[in-house]
């Protein structure tokens, strides 16, 4: 350690010794005593220079990268640095204060990670192995531009004309918790009150699920059954209560599509609606509509689904081959911002379902409009579930963190106050804020 400064002392002493001899020979009058004093002073200075040199050498050989210092060295060597550098280094080393994870929750997460995926899981599909399925939507007709209230009036009149009873007017349903035949299949697009409706029927006392069942994604289950000509919910139509050791049939499903891969929406892809009618001819299909522009504004920033719909796994840009695709592809290419295209797409989806309902009167069809002030009243008329069960629901974990609550739903006009968003995000263990599959069964 001291080899560096010893070399400097020896070298300095030798040089000054030579100088002292030369001075003594050339100037006999200069006392030898002064030369010796100079040598002592220079040697002392050299000694301290050597110490500093050794210290600096060790300093520059130290690893100051993230994680390169142990705590004791970090405290020693960071004292010379400016405050902002010290703070940056400490943040990079992970010394930022974070909430300690609950050990029991950590154990549950670890156990969940080791659990195999459910039967109907998107990990079974890749972009390479999944070919987009054929789909179709109608060109505009007068049915497209009716309000939900206007269309339901025409639909009910047509049912009465053919002497087909309305379920909510039949005695056999009046004593039931819900006055609609089961299963009830919600065909709403995402961001069209899918979670609100799932929670509404759960509040009414029947088994309702959103996006997934214990067997996996509803959309994948329905797609695979459709392709095999099986009932849409076969294999994913039961909820097992492990505590009570009982199994109940799932009576209501909402948010039944997925953008993929695989991409499947029963109300868009060819044969999807027909498969529902074939296997559940006396079931119920339901639709909650929104103002198409408001839907687009809400949907546009929701996890990049429009990119998957447009050019990736769905091919909803009309780029697939098939009847009617040229019309949709021309419409897609002619709209630079794509805003008008997706608004037309949403409205055409509503039109397709309405036209299907008019041709399949054995099914029960219910449609309400989200922005209609009478929506809760209409729902109670059709379903028998009280109006107070209609709540405002927010999908995804961000809203729960922002408002520091345990429920994604609240009565209209009673939204809980928000907390600091940055703090909520900092202490979150969630890495994916885009899609969180919600399965709340009662």
Short mmCIF file of C-alpha atoms in Angstrom, two decimals:
data_model
loop_
_atom_site.label_atom_id
_atom_site.label_comp_id
_atom_site.label_asym_id
_atom_site.label_seq_id
_atom_site.Cartn_x
_atom_site.Cartn_y
_atom_site.Cartn_z
CA UNK A 1 0.00 0.00 0.00
CA UNK A 2 2.85 2.36 0.88
CA UNK A 3 5.17 1.38 -1.99
CA UNK A 4 4.13 4.38 -4.04
CA UNK A 5 4.99 7.06 -1.52
CA UNK A 6 8.24 5.24 -0.42
CA UNK A 7 9.52 5.42 -3.97
CA UNK A 8 8.79 9.13 -4.03
CA UNK A 9 10.64 9.67 -0.71
CA UNK A 10 13.74 7.77 -1.91
CA UNK A 11 13.82 9.53 -5.27
CA UNK A 12 13.37 12.97 -3.73
CA UNK A 13 16.04 12.32 -1.11
CA UNK A 14 18.52 11.21 -3.74
CA UNK A 15 17.93 14.27 -5.91
CA UNK A 16 18.34 16.72 -3.06
CA UNK A 17 21.42 14.91 -1.78
CA UNK A 18 23.11 15.45 -5.15
CA UNK A 19 22.02 19.05 -5.12
CA UNK A 20 23.37 19.48 -1.61
CA UNK A 21 26.78 18.06 -2.63
CA UNK A 22 26.98 20.31 -5.66
CA UNK A 23 26.06 23.30 -3.55
CA UNK A 24 28.68 22.37 -0.94
CA UNK A 25 31.42 22.09 -3.57
CA UNK A 26 30.59 25.34 -5.31
CA UNK A 27 29.85 27.42 -2.26
CA UNK A 28 31.81 26.36 0.84
CA UNK A 29 30.32 29.27 2.77
CA UNK A 30 26.77 27.74 2.81
CA UNK A 31 26.31 25.75 5.98
CA UNK A 32 25.54 22.00 5.67
CA UNK A 33 22.90 22.46 8.32
CA UNK A 34 20.54 24.33 5.95
CA UNK A 35 20.70 21.56 3.34
CA UNK A 36 19.78 18.89 5.85
CA UNK A 37 16.77 20.93 6.99
CA UNK A 38 15.57 21.23 3.38
CA UNK A 39 15.89 17.49 2.92
CA UNK A 40 13.81 16.79 6.00
CA UNK A 41 11.07 19.20 4.87
CA UNK A 42 10.99 17.78 1.34
CA UNK A 43 10.89 14.22 2.67
CA UNK A 44 7.90 15.06 4.90
CA UNK A 45 6.07 16.66 2.00
CA UNK A 46 6.81 13.63 -0.16
CA UNK A 47 5.51 11.35 2.56
CA UNK A 48 2.11 13.08 2.64
CA UNK A 49 1.96 13.27 -1.17
CA UNK A 50 2.51 9.54 -1.29
CA UNK A 51 -0.38 8.94 1.12
CA UNK A 52 -2.71 11.07 -0.99
CA UNK A 53 -1.56 9.37 -4.17
CA UNK A 54 -2.36 5.95 -2.68
CA UNK A 55 -5.78 7.13 -1.53
CA UNK A 56 -6.67 8.57 -4.96
CA UNK A 57 -5.51 5.40 -6.71
CA UNK A 58 -7.88 3.31 -4.59
CA UNK A 59 -10.68 5.81 -5.20
CA UNK A 60 -10.48 5.65 -9.00
CA UNK A 61 -10.32 1.85 -8.92
CA UNK A 62 -13.64 1.67 -7.03
CA UNK A 63 -16.76 0.61 -8.96
CA UNK A 64 -19.31 3.44 -8.65
CA UNK A 65 -21.87 1.80 -10.97
CA UNK A 66 -25.37 0.85 -9.79
CA UNK A 67 -24.87 -1.78 -7.12
CA UNK A 68 -21.09 -1.50 -7.28
CA UNK A 69 -20.69 -0.22 -3.72
CA UNK A 70 -21.55 -1.86 -0.47
CA UNK A 71 -23.25 0.42 2.04
CA UNK A 72 -20.11 1.26 4.05
CA UNK A 73 -18.10 2.18 0.96
CA UNK A 74 -21.01 4.13 -0.46
CA UNK A 75 -21.17 6.29 2.66
CA UNK A 76 -17.39 6.86 2.62
CA UNK A 77 -16.88 7.63 -1.03
CA UNK A 78 -20.05 9.58 -1.74
CA UNK A 79 -19.24 12.28 0.83
CA UNK A 80 -17.18 14.16 -1.72
CA UNK A 81 -19.89 14.14 -4.40
CA UNK A 82 -22.45 16.92 -4.95
CA UNK A 83 -25.86 16.28 -3.38
CA UNK A 84 -27.67 15.67 -6.66
CA UNK A 85 -25.11 13.03 -7.73
CA UNK A 86 -25.39 11.26 -4.41
CA UNK A 87 -29.17 11.19 -4.61
CA UNK A 88 -29.11 9.86 -8.17
CA UNK A 89 -26.67 7.08 -7.28
CA UNK A 90 -28.68 6.04 -4.27
CA UNK A 91 -31.89 5.91 -6.32
CA UNK A 92 -30.18 3.77 -8.95
CA UNK A 93 -28.99 1.40 -6.24
CA UNK A 94 -32.58 0.85 -5.19
CA UNK A 95 -32.45 2.64 -1.85
CA UNK A 96 -35.67 4.52 -2.65
CA UNK A 97 -38.22 3.96 0.09
CA UNK A 98 -40.91 1.50 -0.86
CA UNK A 99 -43.68 -0.19 1.02
CA UNK A 100 -42.63 -3.58 2.34
CA UNK A 101 -44.63 -6.34 0.69
CA UNK A 102 -46.95 -8.32 2.85
CA UNK A 103 -45.41 -11.76 3.25
CA UNK A 104 -48.72 -13.57 3.07
CA UNK A 105 -49.61 -11.74 -0.17
CA UNK A 106 -46.16 -12.48 -1.58
CA UNK A 107 -46.71 -16.17 -0.83
CA UNK A 108 -50.07 -16.07 -2.58
CA UNK A 109 -48.53 -14.36 -5.66
CA UNK A 110 -45.77 -16.96 -5.81
CA UNK A 111 -48.30 -19.76 -5.51
CA UNK A 112 -50.42 -18.16 -8.24
CA UNK A 113 -47.40 -17.84 -10.55
CA UNK A 114 -46.70 -21.56 -10.20
CA UNK A 115 -50.30 -22.42 -11.01
CA UNK A 116 -50.76 -23.73 -14.58
CA UNK A 117 -52.83 -21.57 -16.95
CA UNK A 118 -56.53 -22.38 -17.33
CA UNK A 119 -57.87 -24.43 -20.19
CA UNK A 120 -58.93 -21.45 -22.31
CA UNK A 121 -55.84 -19.26 -22.26
CA UNK A 122 -54.31 -17.05 -24.95
CA UNK A 123 -50.86 -18.62 -24.37
CA UNK A 124 -52.14 -21.49 -26.51
CA UNK A 125 -52.10 -19.17 -29.54
CA UNK A 126 -49.45 -17.14 -31.36
CA UNK A 127 -49.53 -14.69 -34.24
CA UNK A 128 -47.87 -17.29 -36.43
CA UNK A 129 -50.33 -20.08 -35.60
CA UNK A 130 -53.55 -18.05 -35.63
CA UNK A 131 -55.12 -16.93 -38.89
CA UNK A 132 -57.73 -14.13 -38.59
CA UNK A 133 -61.25 -15.47 -38.87
CA UNK A 134 -63.71 -14.20 -41.53
CA UNK A 135 -66.08 -11.49 -40.36
CA UNK A 136 -68.85 -9.32 -41.74
CA UNK A 137 -70.83 -6.21 -40.88
CA UNK A 138 -73.72 -4.75 -42.90
CA UNK A 139 -73.79 -1.61 -44.98
CA UNK A 140 -75.90 1.23 -43.53
CA UNK A 141 -79.69 0.88 -43.30
CA UNK A 142 -82.38 2.78 -41.44
CA UNK A 143 -82.12 0.32 -38.52
CA UNK A 144 -78.64 1.60 -37.75
CA UNK A 145 -79.78 5.11 -36.88
CA UNK A 146 -82.63 4.27 -34.52
CA UNK A 147 -82.21 4.93 -30.82
CA UNK A 148 -82.29 1.90 -28.53
CA UNK A 149 -85.70 2.98 -27.26
CA UNK A 150 -87.10 3.27 -30.79
CA UNK A 151 -85.74 -0.11 -31.86
CA UNK A 152 -87.05 -1.89 -28.76
CA UNK A 153 -90.52 -0.48 -29.47
CA UNK A 154 -90.41 -1.96 -33.01
CA UNK A 155 -88.97 -5.26 -31.74
CA UNK A 156 -91.65 -5.68 -29.04
CA UNK A 157 -94.38 -4.85 -31.57
CA UNK A 158 -93.04 -7.53 -33.93
CA UNK A 159 -93.00 -10.14 -31.13
CA UNK A 160 -96.62 -9.30 -30.25
CA UNK A 161 -97.58 -9.51 -33.93
CA UNK A 162 -96.29 -13.10 -34.02
CA UNK A 163 -97.91 -13.91 -30.66
CA UNK A 164 -94.56 -14.53 -29.04
CA UNK A 165 -94.79 -13.74 -25.32
CA UNK A 166 -92.37 -11.36 -23.68
CA UNK A 167 -90.57 -13.02 -20.75
CA UNK A 168 -91.02 -10.09 -18.37
CA UNK A 169 -94.78 -10.40 -18.86
CA UNK A 170 -94.93 -14.14 -18.16
CA UNK A 171 -95.96 -15.58 -14.79
CA UNK A 172 -93.21 -18.22 -14.80
CA UNK A 173 -90.52 -15.53 -14.65
CA UNK A 174 -92.17 -13.13 -12.22
CA UNK A 175 -91.12 -15.14 -9.17
CA UNK A 176 -87.58 -15.57 -10.47
CA UNK A 177 -84.71 -13.32 -9.48
CA UNK A 178 -84.35 -12.19 -13.10
CA UNK A 179 -87.25 -12.13 -15.57
CA UNK A 180 -85.17 -13.21 -18.58
CA UNK A 181 -84.41 -16.66 -20.05
CA UNK A 182 -80.90 -17.96 -19.49
CA UNK A 183 -78.17 -17.86 -20.50
CA UNK A 184 -77.92 -14.10 -20.89
CA UNK A 185 -75.13 -13.24 -23.32
CA UNK A 186 -73.96 -9.64 -23.46
CA UNK A 187 -72.72 -8.55 -26.87
CA UNK A 188 -71.43 -5.09 -25.89
CA UNK A 189 -68.09 -4.02 -27.27
CA UNK A 190 -65.41 -3.17 -24.68
CA UNK A 191 -65.92 0.24 -23.04
CA UNK A 192 -69.69 -0.12 -23.40
CA UNK A 193 -70.71 -0.88 -19.80
CA UNK A 194 -69.69 -4.56 -19.87
CA UNK A 195 -68.53 -4.52 -16.24
CA UNK A 196 -71.50 -2.40 -15.19
CA UNK A 197 -73.91 -4.96 -16.61
CA UNK A 198 -72.09 -7.95 -15.14
CA UNK A 199 -72.24 -6.34 -11.71
CA UNK A 200 -75.88 -5.40 -12.26
CA UNK A 201 -76.97 -9.03 -12.66
CA UNK A 202 -74.73 -10.16 -9.80
CA UNK A 203 -76.52 -7.59 -7.64
CA UNK A 204 -79.77 -9.21 -8.78
CA UNK A 205 -78.66 -12.50 -7.23
CA UNK A 206 -77.63 -14.67 -10.19
CA UNK A 207 -74.21 -15.96 -11.21
CA UNK A 208 -72.60 -13.40 -13.50
CA UNK A 209 -69.08 -13.18 -14.88
CA UNK A 210 -67.03 -10.67 -16.85
CA UNK A 211 -64.23 -11.55 -19.30
CA UNK A 212 -63.22 -14.86 -17.68
CA UNK A 213 -64.48 -17.90 -15.86
CA UNK A 214 -62.45 -20.32 -13.74
CA UNK A 215 -61.76 -22.18 -16.98
CA UNK A 216 -60.23 -19.16 -18.73
CA UNK A 217 -61.22 -16.52 -21.26
CA UNK A 218 -64.86 -16.58 -22.30
CA UNK A 219 -63.99 -15.46 -25.82
CA UNK A 220 -61.58 -18.35 -26.41
CA UNK A 221 -64.08 -20.86 -25.03
CA UNK A 222 -66.82 -19.51 -27.31
CA UNK A 223 -64.50 -19.45 -30.34
CA UNK A 224 -63.33 -23.03 -29.93
CA UNK A 225 -66.90 -24.24 -29.41
CA UNK A 226 -68.07 -22.27 -32.44
CA UNK A 227 -65.42 -23.88 -34.65
CA UNK A 228 -66.43 -27.33 -33.34
CA UNK A 229 -70.18 -26.66 -33.65
CA UNK A 230 -70.69 -26.98 -29.88
CA UNK A 231 -72.77 -24.84 -27.49
CA UNK A 232 -70.93 -21.54 -27.01
CA UNK A 233 -70.42 -21.95 -23.24
CA UNK A 234 -69.69 -25.67 -23.08
CA UNK A 235 -66.70 -26.25 -20.83
CA UNK A 236 -66.79 -22.75 -19.33
CA UNK A 237 -70.33 -22.52 -17.97
CA UNK A 238 -69.87 -23.44 -14.31
CA UNK A 239 -68.53 -21.76 -11.20
CA UNK A 240 -67.12 -23.96 -8.44
CA UNK A 241 -67.37 -22.57 -4.91
CA UNK A 242 -64.57 -24.40 -3.11
CA UNK A 243 -65.57 -23.16 0.35
CA UNK A 244 -69.15 -24.37 0.08
CA UNK A 245 -68.16 -27.31 -2.12
CA UNK A 246 -70.87 -26.56 -4.65
CA UNK A 247 -71.03 -25.81 -8.35
CA UNK A 248 -73.39 -23.28 -9.90
CA UNK A 249 -74.14 -22.69 -13.59
CA UNK A 250 -72.96 -19.38 -14.98
CA UNK A 251 -76.10 -17.57 -16.10
CA UNK A 252 -74.73 -14.23 -17.39
CA UNK A 253 -71.58 -13.42 -19.38
CA UNK A 254 -70.28 -10.04 -20.54
CA UNK A 255 -67.09 -8.89 -22.28
CA UNK A 256 -67.00 -12.08 -24.31
CA UNK A 257 -64.53 -11.05 -27.04
CA UNK A 258 -60.78 -10.62 -27.24
CA UNK A 259 -58.44 -8.86 -29.63
CA UNK A 260 -55.97 -11.72 -29.74
CA UNK A 261 -54.32 -13.64 -30.78
CA UNK A 262 -56.75 -15.25 -31.03
CA UNK A 263 -59.23 -12.57 -32.07
CA UNK A 264 -62.88 -13.49 -31.67
CA UNK A 265 -66.16 -11.60 -31.27
CA UNK A 266 -69.30 -13.72 -31.69
CA UNK A 267 -71.26 -10.70 -32.91
CA UNK A 268 -68.69 -9.80 -35.59
CA UNK A 269 -67.19 -13.07 -36.85
CA UNK A 270 -69.21 -15.11 -39.30
CA UNK A 271 -71.42 -17.73 -37.67
CA UNK A 272 -70.96 -16.51 -34.11
CA UNK A 273 -74.50 -15.25 -33.60
CA UNK A 274 -75.91 -18.24 -35.46
CA UNK A 275 -74.11 -20.61 -33.10
CA UNK A 276 -75.74 -18.86 -30.13
CA UNK A 277 -79.21 -19.13 -31.67
CA UNK A 278 -78.68 -22.76 -32.66
CA UNK A 279 -77.73 -23.99 -29.19
CA UNK A 280 -79.67 -21.48 -27.06
CA UNK A 281 -82.81 -20.83 -29.15
CA UNK A 282 -84.74 -19.56 -26.12
CA UNK A 283 -81.85 -17.74 -24.47
CA UNK A 284 -81.26 -13.99 -24.20
CA UNK A 285 -78.88 -11.77 -26.10
CA UNK A 286 -78.35 -8.29 -24.75
CA UNK A 287 -76.74 -5.09 -25.95
CA UNK A 288 -75.88 -1.83 -24.23
CA UNK A 289 -75.14 0.91 -26.76
CA UNK A 290 -73.25 4.15 -26.36
CA UNK A 291 -72.96 7.31 -28.37
CA UNK A 292 -70.46 6.08 -30.98
CA UNK A 293 -68.26 9.16 -30.75
CA UNK A 294 -68.05 8.92 -26.96
CA UNK A 295 -67.28 5.22 -27.28
CA UNK A 296 -64.40 5.93 -29.66
CA UNK A 297 -62.96 8.63 -27.41
CA UNK A 298 -62.99 6.17 -24.51
CA UNK A 299 -61.84 3.16 -26.51
CA UNK A 300 -59.04 4.84 -28.45
CA UNK A 301 -56.60 4.95 -25.54
CA UNK A 302 -57.55 1.61 -24.02
CA UNK A 303 -54.43 -0.52 -24.33
CA UNK A 304 -53.93 -0.22 -28.09
CA UNK A 305 -56.84 -2.50 -28.97
CA UNK A 306 -57.55 -0.56 -32.17
CA UNK A 307 -54.15 -1.56 -33.57
CA UNK A 308 -54.94 -5.22 -32.95
CA UNK A 309 -58.40 -4.75 -34.43
CA UNK A 310 -57.09 -2.94 -37.48
CA UNK A 311 -53.96 -4.60 -38.76
CA UNK A 312 -52.84 -7.37 -36.43
CA UNK A 313 -54.75 -10.43 -35.28
CA UNK A 314 -58.31 -9.33 -36.19
CA UNK A 315 -58.08 -7.82 -39.66
CA UNK A 316 -61.00 -5.50 -38.96
CA UNK A 317 -59.57 -3.06 -41.49
CA UNK A 318 -61.17 -5.05 -44.31
CA UNK A 319 -57.86 -6.46 -45.52
CA UNK A 320 -59.13 -10.05 -45.40
CA UNK A 321 -60.62 -11.74 -48.43
CA UNK A 322 -64.36 -12.31 -48.51
CA UNK A 323 -67.73 -10.82 -49.30
CA UNK A 324 -68.08 -7.19 -48.25
CA UNK A 325 -64.40 -6.77 -47.34
CA UNK A 326 -63.70 -4.44 -50.24
CA UNK A 327 -66.31 -1.99 -48.90
CA UNK A 328 -64.74 -1.94 -45.42
CA UNK A 329 -61.18 -1.78 -46.71
CA UNK A 330 -62.01 1.19 -48.95
CA UNK A 331 -63.66 2.89 -45.99
CA UNK A 332 -60.63 2.20 -43.81
CA UNK A 333 -58.11 3.48 -46.34
CA UNK A 334 -60.12 6.62 -47.12
CA UNK A 335 -60.18 7.76 -43.48
CA UNK A 336 -56.78 9.11 -42.54
CA UNK A 337 -57.39 9.47 -38.80
CA UNK A 338 -59.52 6.29 -38.72
CA UNK A 339 -61.89 8.02 -36.31
CA UNK A 340 -64.85 7.98 -38.68
CA UNK A 341 -64.09 4.41 -39.68
CA UNK A 342 -64.33 3.04 -36.15
CA UNK A 343 -67.47 5.06 -35.45
CA UNK A 344 -69.06 3.49 -38.55
CA UNK A 345 -67.75 0.09 -37.43
CA UNK A 346 -69.40 0.48 -34.00
CA UNK A 347 -72.71 1.55 -35.49
CA UNK A 348 -72.63 -1.30 -38.04
CA UNK A 349 -72.08 -3.74 -35.18
CA UNK A 350 -75.25 -2.48 -33.49
CA UNK A 351 -77.13 -2.75 -36.78
CA UNK A 352 -76.01 -6.36 -37.33
CA UNK A 353 -77.24 -7.46 -33.91
CA UNK A 354 -80.57 -5.68 -34.35
CA UNK A 355 -81.18 -7.27 -37.73
CA UNK A 356 -80.27 -10.67 -36.32
CA UNK A 357 -82.72 -10.23 -33.42
CA UNK A 358 -85.54 -9.38 -35.83
CA UNK A 359 -84.91 -12.64 -37.73
CA UNK A 360 -84.61 -14.86 -34.63
CA UNK A 361 -87.67 -14.05 -32.58
CA UNK A 362 -87.43 -17.19 -30.42
CA UNK A 363 -84.51 -15.50 -28.74
CA UNK A 364 -85.16 -12.72 -26.26
CA UNK A 365 -83.41 -9.50 -27.16
CA UNK A 366 -82.90 -6.57 -24.80
CA UNK A 367 -81.20 -3.31 -25.73
CA UNK A 368 -80.68 -0.17 -23.66
CA UNK A 369 -78.69 2.99 -24.21
CA UNK A 370 -76.06 4.03 -21.68
CA UNK A 371 -76.66 7.76 -22.02
CA UNK A 372 -80.43 7.44 -21.66
CA UNK A 373 -81.57 8.84 -18.31
CA UNK A 374 -84.23 6.12 -18.21
CA UNK A 375 -81.77 3.25 -18.64
CA UNK A 376 -82.07 1.96 -15.05
CA UNK A 377 -85.86 2.16 -15.25
CA UNK A 378 -85.90 0.24 -18.54
CA UNK A 379 -83.56 -2.42 -17.19
CA UNK A 380 -85.80 -3.00 -14.20
CA UNK A 381 -88.78 -3.40 -16.54
CA UNK A 382 -87.02 -5.99 -18.72
CA UNK A 383 -85.05 -7.87 -16.05
CA UNK A 384 -86.90 -7.41 -12.76
CA UNK A 385 -83.65 -6.33 -11.08
CA UNK A 386 -84.02 -3.14 -9.05
CA UNK A 387 -82.70 0.13 -10.45
CA UNK A 388 -80.29 0.69 -7.56
CA UNK A 389 -78.19 -2.21 -8.86
CA UNK A 390 -77.12 -0.04 -11.80
CA UNK A 391 -73.76 1.38 -10.79
CA UNK A 392 -70.83 3.13 -12.44
CA UNK A 393 -67.97 0.65 -12.87
CA UNK A 394 -64.34 1.18 -13.91
CA UNK A 395 -62.29 -1.67 -15.44
CA UNK A 396 -58.60 -2.05 -14.67
CA UNK A 397 -56.53 -1.52 -11.48
CA UNK A 398 -55.63 2.14 -12.04
CA UNK A 399 -58.97 3.55 -10.87
CA UNK A 400 -58.88 1.49 -7.64
CA UNK A 401 -55.37 2.73 -6.81
CA UNK A 402 -56.23 6.29 -7.69
CA UNK A 403 -59.25 6.33 -5.39
CA UNK A 404 -57.83 4.03 -2.69
CA UNK A 405 -60.88 1.77 -2.65
CA UNK A 406 -61.59 -1.95 -2.87
CA UNK A 407 -64.49 -1.83 -5.33
CA UNK A 408 -64.49 -0.94 -9.01
CA UNK A 409 -68.11 0.19 -8.84
CA UNK A 410 -70.01 2.93 -7.07
CA UNK A 411 -73.52 4.43 -7.25
CA UNK A 412 -73.97 7.16 -9.82
CA UNK A 413 -72.81 10.52 -8.45
CA UNK A 414 -71.00 8.94 -5.47
CA UNK A 415 -67.46 8.52 -6.82
CA UNK A 416 -64.93 8.31 -3.96
CA UNK A 417 -62.31 11.09 -3.76
CA UNK A 418 -59.04 10.46 -5.54
CA UNK A 419 -55.67 10.21 -3.81
CA UNK A 420 -52.25 11.16 -5.17
CA UNK A 421 -51.89 9.24 -8.44
CA UNK A 422 -48.08 9.18 -8.34
CA UNK A 423 -48.08 7.66 -4.87
CA UNK A 424 -50.67 5.10 -5.90
CA UNK A 425 -48.55 4.03 -8.87
CA UNK A 426 -45.34 3.95 -6.81
CA UNK A 427 -46.67 1.42 -4.33
CA UNK A 428 -48.46 -0.75 -6.86
CA UNK A 429 -47.33 -4.30 -7.51
CA UNK A 430 -49.28 -4.33 -10.78
CA UNK A 431 -47.11 -4.19 -13.87
CA UNK A 432 -49.85 -4.35 -16.44
CA UNK A 433 -52.26 -1.41 -16.26
CA UNK A 434 -53.86 -2.14 -19.63
CA UNK A 435 -55.83 -5.38 -19.23
CA UNK A 436 -56.79 -7.00 -15.92
CA UNK A 437 -59.25 -9.85 -16.28
CA UNK A 438 -62.07 -9.46 -13.77
CA UNK A 439 -64.06 -12.41 -12.50
CA UNK A 440 -66.42 -11.54 -9.69
CA UNK A 441 -68.89 -14.33 -9.04
CA UNK A 442 -71.47 -14.42 -6.28
#
